[in-house]
Amino acid sequence: MTGSQIIIALTMVLYLVMTIAVGVAFSRRSSASTSEFYLGGRRLSPLVTAMSAEASDMSSYLLMGLPGLAYIAGVAEVSWTIIGLAVGTYLNFLLVARRLRVYSARLGSITVPDYFSRRYGDERRVLSLIAALIIIFFFVPYTASGFKAVGTLFNSLFGWDYHVSMLIGAAVIIGYTVLGGFLAVSTTDLIQSIFMTAALIIIVFFGVNLAGGMDAVIANAKALPGYLDVTKGYVWASGTAGSFGGLSIVSTLAWGLGYFGMPHILLRFMAIRDENEIKFSRRIASVWAVVSMAVAMLIGIIGYSVSVAGAIPMLGTSAESETVIVRLADVMSRYGVFFAIVAGVILAGILAATMSTADSQLLAAASSVSQDIAVEFMGVKLSGKRSLLVARLTVVGIALVGLVLAWNPNSSVFRVVSFAWAGFGAAFGPVMLLSLFWKRSNKQGAMAGMIAGGAMVFLWKFALAPLGGVFAIYELLPAFITALAADVIVSLATPAPDASITRLFDEATERGRR
């Protein structure tokens, strides 16, 4: 390892140690009960609620995916993706957050599957079981993709063995999650969002300087046909302008629908200490989401100009272009000790983006196994201490499965990310919205919505999308519409909910509107 690599490695190791320290700090508080472990006792501040929701949402897509796409294809797809995600973030906080916080607290729910069963008076806990199985199915490989990203990052930066790197990263994530539970995960997410923000800001100024100024960046971008056109985009392989028409725009905007069904984000809404503070959280989250994604897109454009200037090589494939921030940080590290430390902070930001998603998914999947399936559905009786032990062991067990899935460095676990986003958005999104806004929705409708939404994601992705044309649209949109229709139709075709359920709905939604 070179001197700059040693400094970068030490900076990143210090970051990992800091996350473990957070877990230790919250370990005693999280040991009070399973409610504390899985939901933090509903004591999240509005700042932590906002930033932990955003950090756990963005993943490494913010620091690698968006810049890489902008670098190689211009602003078309990236711009519409940003708009879809920004609108989805705002509407989720506006429509869902307050009502879910009030309703879930009124019901005493500490997980999303638990909320669904209690909301619809499902005494047999079938809704909990279905929702928990959906969470496990999508989140375990999703968590595996996070472990894989950690192993790949250290392997590409320092030449460390992929498996050793992945095990170290996974051990840190498992460590602070098991020790501190939800509060540790949420607090580290706040810290990780700070690292992510610092990485974005520093890279912009450094990249512009390497490229020869902002005028050079704009001139180089304009030289590529369609690169700065939101209805065209640039086709790298042919060097010509592309076409990003109405169908592509609608398909890309549909990413925003996924927010309504993301369990790890919805849990933040359930955990905020006061529903009256959600407005403040919404403003923070919305502004940060828009600014951070716009800056990430700008970094991709700047990165192309840095390649033109010869400071980094041309990155001609999607896999290569996603490393643009890593390449810029590597160049920065050669300018002395101070800049090597700054480069370490930037790369820690990429690591943070990955960890902030993996820890939240790990906790959500574990709660589905130990709380929703074992305790609620199967009726396993556990004392307070034993329940916490089972919760912690489940976190470890889920993580081990994720490690097995990610063990092959050439595995395709990354492909599950957009698929899982569609799966959660379609299976849970419509059901969540109707549970909060439609008194007539019932248990049968919710069950039909979950199953129809999840099934349509598979059907569209593997049977219809390959046909091309109009069927090439992102599977989340047709699956979301299918789930919504199924919930409404089945609810209307089956008996109305009991008076006790509708009375509770009126009480919760009345307070949720205030």
PDB file of N, CA, C and O in Angstrom, residues 5 324 407 443 450:
ATOM      1  N   GLN A   5      -2.716   5.588   0.425  1.00  0.00           N
ATOM      2  CA  GLN A   5      -3.681   4.512   0.672  1.00  0.00           C
ATOM      3  C   GLN A   5      -3.761   4.159   2.152  1.00  0.00           C
ATOM      4  O   GLN A   5      -4.836   3.856   2.668  1.00  0.00           O
ATOM      5  N   VAL A 324     -16.658   6.941 -10.743  1.00  0.00           N
ATOM      6  CA  VAL A 324     -16.097   8.270 -11.008  1.00  0.00           C
ATOM      7  C   VAL A 324     -15.683   8.985  -9.717  1.00  0.00           C
ATOM      8  O   VAL A 324     -14.615   9.617  -9.660  1.00  0.00           O
ATOM      9  N   TRP A 407     -21.299 -14.116  -1.228  1.00  0.00           N
ATOM     10  CA  TRP A 407     -19.952 -14.690  -1.132  1.00  0.00           C
ATOM     11  C   TRP A 407     -19.222 -14.697  -2.472  1.00  0.00           C
ATOM     12  O   TRP A 407     -18.019 -14.465  -2.552  1.00  0.00           O
ATOM     13  N   LYS A 443     -59.663  -6.316   5.570  1.00  0.00           N
ATOM     14  CA  LYS A 443     -58.592  -7.311   5.651  1.00  0.00           C
ATOM     15  C   LYS A 443     -58.443  -8.075   4.343  1.00  0.00           C
ATOM     16  O   LYS A 443     -57.329  -8.287   3.859  1.00  0.00           O
ATOM     17  N   MET A 450     -51.709  -6.919  -1.412  1.00  0.00           N
ATOM     18  CA  MET A 450     -50.325  -7.365  -1.216  1.00  0.00           C
ATOM     19  C   MET A 450     -49.949  -8.463  -2.206  1.00  0.00           C
ATOM     20  O   MET A 450     -48.896  -8.407  -2.852  1.00  0.00           O
TER      21      MET A 450
END
